[in-house]
PDB file of C-alpha atoms in Angstrom:
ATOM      1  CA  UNK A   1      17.075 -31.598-136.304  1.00  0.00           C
ATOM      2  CA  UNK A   2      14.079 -33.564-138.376  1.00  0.00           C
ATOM      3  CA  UNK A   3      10.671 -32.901-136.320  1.00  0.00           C
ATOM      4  CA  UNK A   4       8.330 -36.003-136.316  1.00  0.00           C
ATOM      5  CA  UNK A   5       4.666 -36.370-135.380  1.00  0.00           C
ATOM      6  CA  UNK A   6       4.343 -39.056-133.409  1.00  0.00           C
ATOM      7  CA  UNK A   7       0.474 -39.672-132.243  1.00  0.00           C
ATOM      8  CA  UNK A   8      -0.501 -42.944-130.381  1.00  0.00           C
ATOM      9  CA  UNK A   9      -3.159 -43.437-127.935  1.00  0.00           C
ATOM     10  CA  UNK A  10      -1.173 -45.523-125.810  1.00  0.00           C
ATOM     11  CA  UNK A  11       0.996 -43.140-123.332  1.00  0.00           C
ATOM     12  CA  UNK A  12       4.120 -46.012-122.895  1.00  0.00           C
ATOM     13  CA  UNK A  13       4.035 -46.752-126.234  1.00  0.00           C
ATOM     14  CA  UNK A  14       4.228 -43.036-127.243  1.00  0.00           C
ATOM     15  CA  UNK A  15       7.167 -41.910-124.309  1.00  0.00           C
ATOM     16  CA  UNK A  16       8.860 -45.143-125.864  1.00  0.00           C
ATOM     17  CA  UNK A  17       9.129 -44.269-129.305  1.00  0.00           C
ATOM     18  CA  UNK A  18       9.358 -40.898-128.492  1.00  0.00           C
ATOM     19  CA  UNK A  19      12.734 -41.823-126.194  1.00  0.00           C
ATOM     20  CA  UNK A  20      13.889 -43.940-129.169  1.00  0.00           C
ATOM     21  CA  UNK A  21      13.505 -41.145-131.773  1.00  0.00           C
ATOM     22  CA  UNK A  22      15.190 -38.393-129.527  1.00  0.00           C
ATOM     23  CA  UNK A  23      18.077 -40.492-128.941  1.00  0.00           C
ATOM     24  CA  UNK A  24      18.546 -40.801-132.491  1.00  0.00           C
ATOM     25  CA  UNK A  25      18.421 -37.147-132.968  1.00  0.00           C
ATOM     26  CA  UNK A  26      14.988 -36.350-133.738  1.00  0.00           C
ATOM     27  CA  UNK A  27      12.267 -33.447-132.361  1.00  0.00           C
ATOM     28  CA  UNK A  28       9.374 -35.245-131.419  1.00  0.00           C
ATOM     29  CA  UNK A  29       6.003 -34.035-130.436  1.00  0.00           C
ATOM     30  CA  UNK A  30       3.670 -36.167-129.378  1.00  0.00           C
ATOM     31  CA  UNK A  31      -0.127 -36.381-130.253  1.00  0.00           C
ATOM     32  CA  UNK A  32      -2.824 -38.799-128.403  1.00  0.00           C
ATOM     33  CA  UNK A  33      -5.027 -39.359-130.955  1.00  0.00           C
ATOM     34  CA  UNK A  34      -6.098 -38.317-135.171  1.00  0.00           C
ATOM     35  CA  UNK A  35      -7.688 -35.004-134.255  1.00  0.00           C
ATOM     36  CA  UNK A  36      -5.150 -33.414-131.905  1.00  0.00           C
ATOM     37  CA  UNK A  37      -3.043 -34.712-134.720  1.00  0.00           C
ATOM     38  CA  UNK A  38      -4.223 -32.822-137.107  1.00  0.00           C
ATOM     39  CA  UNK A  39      -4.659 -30.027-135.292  1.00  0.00           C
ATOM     40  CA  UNK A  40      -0.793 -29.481-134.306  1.00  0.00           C
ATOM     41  CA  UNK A  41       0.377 -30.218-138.377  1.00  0.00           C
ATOM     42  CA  UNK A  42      -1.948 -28.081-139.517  1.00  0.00           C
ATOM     43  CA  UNK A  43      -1.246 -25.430-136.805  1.00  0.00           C
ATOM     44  CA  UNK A  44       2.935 -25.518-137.160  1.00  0.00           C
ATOM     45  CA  UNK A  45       3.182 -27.376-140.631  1.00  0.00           C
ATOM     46  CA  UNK A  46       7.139 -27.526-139.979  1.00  0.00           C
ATOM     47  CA  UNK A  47       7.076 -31.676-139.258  1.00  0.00           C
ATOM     48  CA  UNK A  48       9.555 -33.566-141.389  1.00  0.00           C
ATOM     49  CA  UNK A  49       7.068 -37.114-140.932  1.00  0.00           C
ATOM     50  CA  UNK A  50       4.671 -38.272-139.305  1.00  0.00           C
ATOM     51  CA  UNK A  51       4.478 -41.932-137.022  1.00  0.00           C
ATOM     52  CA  UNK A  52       1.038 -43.162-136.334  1.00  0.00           C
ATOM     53  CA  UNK A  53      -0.345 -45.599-134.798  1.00  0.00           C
ATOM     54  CA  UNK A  54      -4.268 -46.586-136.377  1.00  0.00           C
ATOM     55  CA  UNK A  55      -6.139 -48.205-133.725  1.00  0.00           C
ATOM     56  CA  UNK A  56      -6.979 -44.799-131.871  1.00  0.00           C
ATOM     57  CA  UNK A  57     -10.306 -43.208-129.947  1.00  0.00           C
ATOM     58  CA  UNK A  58     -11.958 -40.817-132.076  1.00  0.00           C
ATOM     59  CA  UNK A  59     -10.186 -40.417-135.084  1.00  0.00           C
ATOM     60  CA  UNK A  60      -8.292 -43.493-136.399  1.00  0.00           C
ATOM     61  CA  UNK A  61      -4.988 -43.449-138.020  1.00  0.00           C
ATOM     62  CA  UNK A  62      -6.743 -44.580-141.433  1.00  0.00           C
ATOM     63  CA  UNK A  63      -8.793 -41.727-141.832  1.00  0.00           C
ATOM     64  CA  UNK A  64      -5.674 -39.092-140.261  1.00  0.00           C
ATOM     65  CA  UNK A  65      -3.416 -40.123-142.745  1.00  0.00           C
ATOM     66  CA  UNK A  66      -6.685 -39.725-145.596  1.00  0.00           C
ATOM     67  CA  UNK A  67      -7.107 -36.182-144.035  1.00  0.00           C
ATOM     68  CA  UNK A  68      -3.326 -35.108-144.155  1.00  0.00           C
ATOM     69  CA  UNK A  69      -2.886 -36.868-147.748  1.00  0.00           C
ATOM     70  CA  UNK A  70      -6.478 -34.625-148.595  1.00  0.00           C
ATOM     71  CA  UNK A  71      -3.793 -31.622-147.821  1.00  0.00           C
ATOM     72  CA  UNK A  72      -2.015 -30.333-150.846  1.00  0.00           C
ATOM     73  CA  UNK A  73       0.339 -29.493-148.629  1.00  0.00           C
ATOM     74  CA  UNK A  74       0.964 -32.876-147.055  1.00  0.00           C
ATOM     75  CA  UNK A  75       0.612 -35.020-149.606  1.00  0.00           C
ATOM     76  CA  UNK A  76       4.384 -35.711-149.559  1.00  0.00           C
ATOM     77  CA  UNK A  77       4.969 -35.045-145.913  1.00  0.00           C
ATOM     78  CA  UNK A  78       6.229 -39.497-145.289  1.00  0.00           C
ATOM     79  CA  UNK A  79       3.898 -40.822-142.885  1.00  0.00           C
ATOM     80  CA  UNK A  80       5.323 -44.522-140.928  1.00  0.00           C
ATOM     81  CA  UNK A  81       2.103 -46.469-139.320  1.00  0.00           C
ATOM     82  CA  UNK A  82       3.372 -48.519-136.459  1.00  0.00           C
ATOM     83  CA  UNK A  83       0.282 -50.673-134.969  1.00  0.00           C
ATOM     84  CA  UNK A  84      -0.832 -54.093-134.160  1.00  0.00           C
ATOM     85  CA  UNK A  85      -2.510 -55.196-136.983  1.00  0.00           C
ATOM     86  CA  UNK A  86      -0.687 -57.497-139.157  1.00  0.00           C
ATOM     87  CA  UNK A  87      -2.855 -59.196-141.705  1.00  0.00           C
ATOM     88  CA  UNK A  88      -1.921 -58.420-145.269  1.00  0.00           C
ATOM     89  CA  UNK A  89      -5.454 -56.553-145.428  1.00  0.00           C
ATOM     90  CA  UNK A  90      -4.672 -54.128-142.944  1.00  0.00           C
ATOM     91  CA  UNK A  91      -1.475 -53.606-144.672  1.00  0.00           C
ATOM     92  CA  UNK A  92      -3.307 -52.755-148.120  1.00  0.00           C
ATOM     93  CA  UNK A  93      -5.327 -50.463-146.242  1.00  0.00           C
ATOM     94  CA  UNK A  94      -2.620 -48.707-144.295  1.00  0.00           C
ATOM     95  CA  UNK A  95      -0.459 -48.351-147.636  1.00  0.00           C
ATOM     96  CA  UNK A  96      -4.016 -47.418-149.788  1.00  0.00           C
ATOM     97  CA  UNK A  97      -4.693 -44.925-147.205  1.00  0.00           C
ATOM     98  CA  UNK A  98      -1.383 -42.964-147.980  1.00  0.00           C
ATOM     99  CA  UNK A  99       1.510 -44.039-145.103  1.00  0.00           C
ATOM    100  CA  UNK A 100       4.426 -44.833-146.826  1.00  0.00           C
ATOM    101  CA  UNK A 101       5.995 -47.352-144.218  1.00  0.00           C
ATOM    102  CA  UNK A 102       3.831 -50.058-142.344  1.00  0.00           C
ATOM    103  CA  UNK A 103       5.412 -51.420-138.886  1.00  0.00           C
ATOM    104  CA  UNK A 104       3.806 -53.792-136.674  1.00  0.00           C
ATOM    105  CA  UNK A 105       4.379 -53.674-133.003  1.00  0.00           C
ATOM    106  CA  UNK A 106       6.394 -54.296-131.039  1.00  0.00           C
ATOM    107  CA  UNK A 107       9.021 -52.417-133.067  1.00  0.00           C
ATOM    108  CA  UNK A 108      12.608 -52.957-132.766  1.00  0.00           C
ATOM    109  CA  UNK A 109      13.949 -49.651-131.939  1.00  0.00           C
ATOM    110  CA  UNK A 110      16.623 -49.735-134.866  1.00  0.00           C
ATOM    111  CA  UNK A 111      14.018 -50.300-136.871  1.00  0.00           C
ATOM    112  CA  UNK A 112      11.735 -47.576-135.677  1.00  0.00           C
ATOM    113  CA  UNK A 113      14.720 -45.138-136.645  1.00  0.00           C
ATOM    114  CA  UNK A 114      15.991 -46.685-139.985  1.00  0.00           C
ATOM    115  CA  UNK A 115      12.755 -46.181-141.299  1.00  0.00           C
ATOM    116  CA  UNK A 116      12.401 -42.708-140.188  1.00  0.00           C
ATOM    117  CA  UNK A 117      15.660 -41.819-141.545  1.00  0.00           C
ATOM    118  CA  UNK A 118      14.419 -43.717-144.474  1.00  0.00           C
ATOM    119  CA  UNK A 119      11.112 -42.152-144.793  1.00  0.00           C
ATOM    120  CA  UNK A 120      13.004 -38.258-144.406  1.00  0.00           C
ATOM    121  CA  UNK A 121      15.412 -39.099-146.651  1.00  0.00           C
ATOM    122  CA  UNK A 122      18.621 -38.956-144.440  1.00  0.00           C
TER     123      UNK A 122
END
């Protein structure tokens, strides 16, 4: 069963996706914001992706994903950013940052799991 990190400071946002992805299949643990993020990949290392949102308290999703893609052993772990922004810049930065799939919200839940399927390599 593929593990995803799924971190999102919004708690309906995160039980949704999280209901989404385990319905598909997936192990999902969930993480509120960058830091606690970090903390649980580096602490288990055994995730198969990572889904993140970037507006977040404390540490953003830009600078998580720079941190795990600082991580010789995470610079190929797929990272998905699902947020809110949706102007080509915050694209660029999402994508220049490291995250190899950029949703915006609200995410159609076929979507959400295509993409990690995609992003895993399934």
């Amino acid at each position: 069963m593929p593990k995803v990190l799924l971190v999102d400071d919004s708690g309906v946002t995160r039980k949704f996706h999280s209901y989404v992805l385990k319905s598909a299949g997936f192990e999902v643990v969930e993480a509120v914001e960058g830091a606690e993020a970090l903390d649980l990949l580096f602490l288990h290392a055994d995730f198969d992706c990572v889904i993140a949102d970037l507006n977040m308290p404390g540490m953003d999703g830009i600078t998580l994903i720079r941190k795990i893609r600082e991580s010789e052993a995470f610079e190929d772990l797929p990272i998905i950013v699902i947020t809110t922004l949706d102007k080509p810049e915050d694209k660029r930065r999402g994508i220049e940052a490291g995250a190899d799939f950029y949703l915006v919200k609200p995410v159609d839940p076929k979507l959400l799991i295509d993409s990690t399927e995609l992003a895993i390599g399934e």
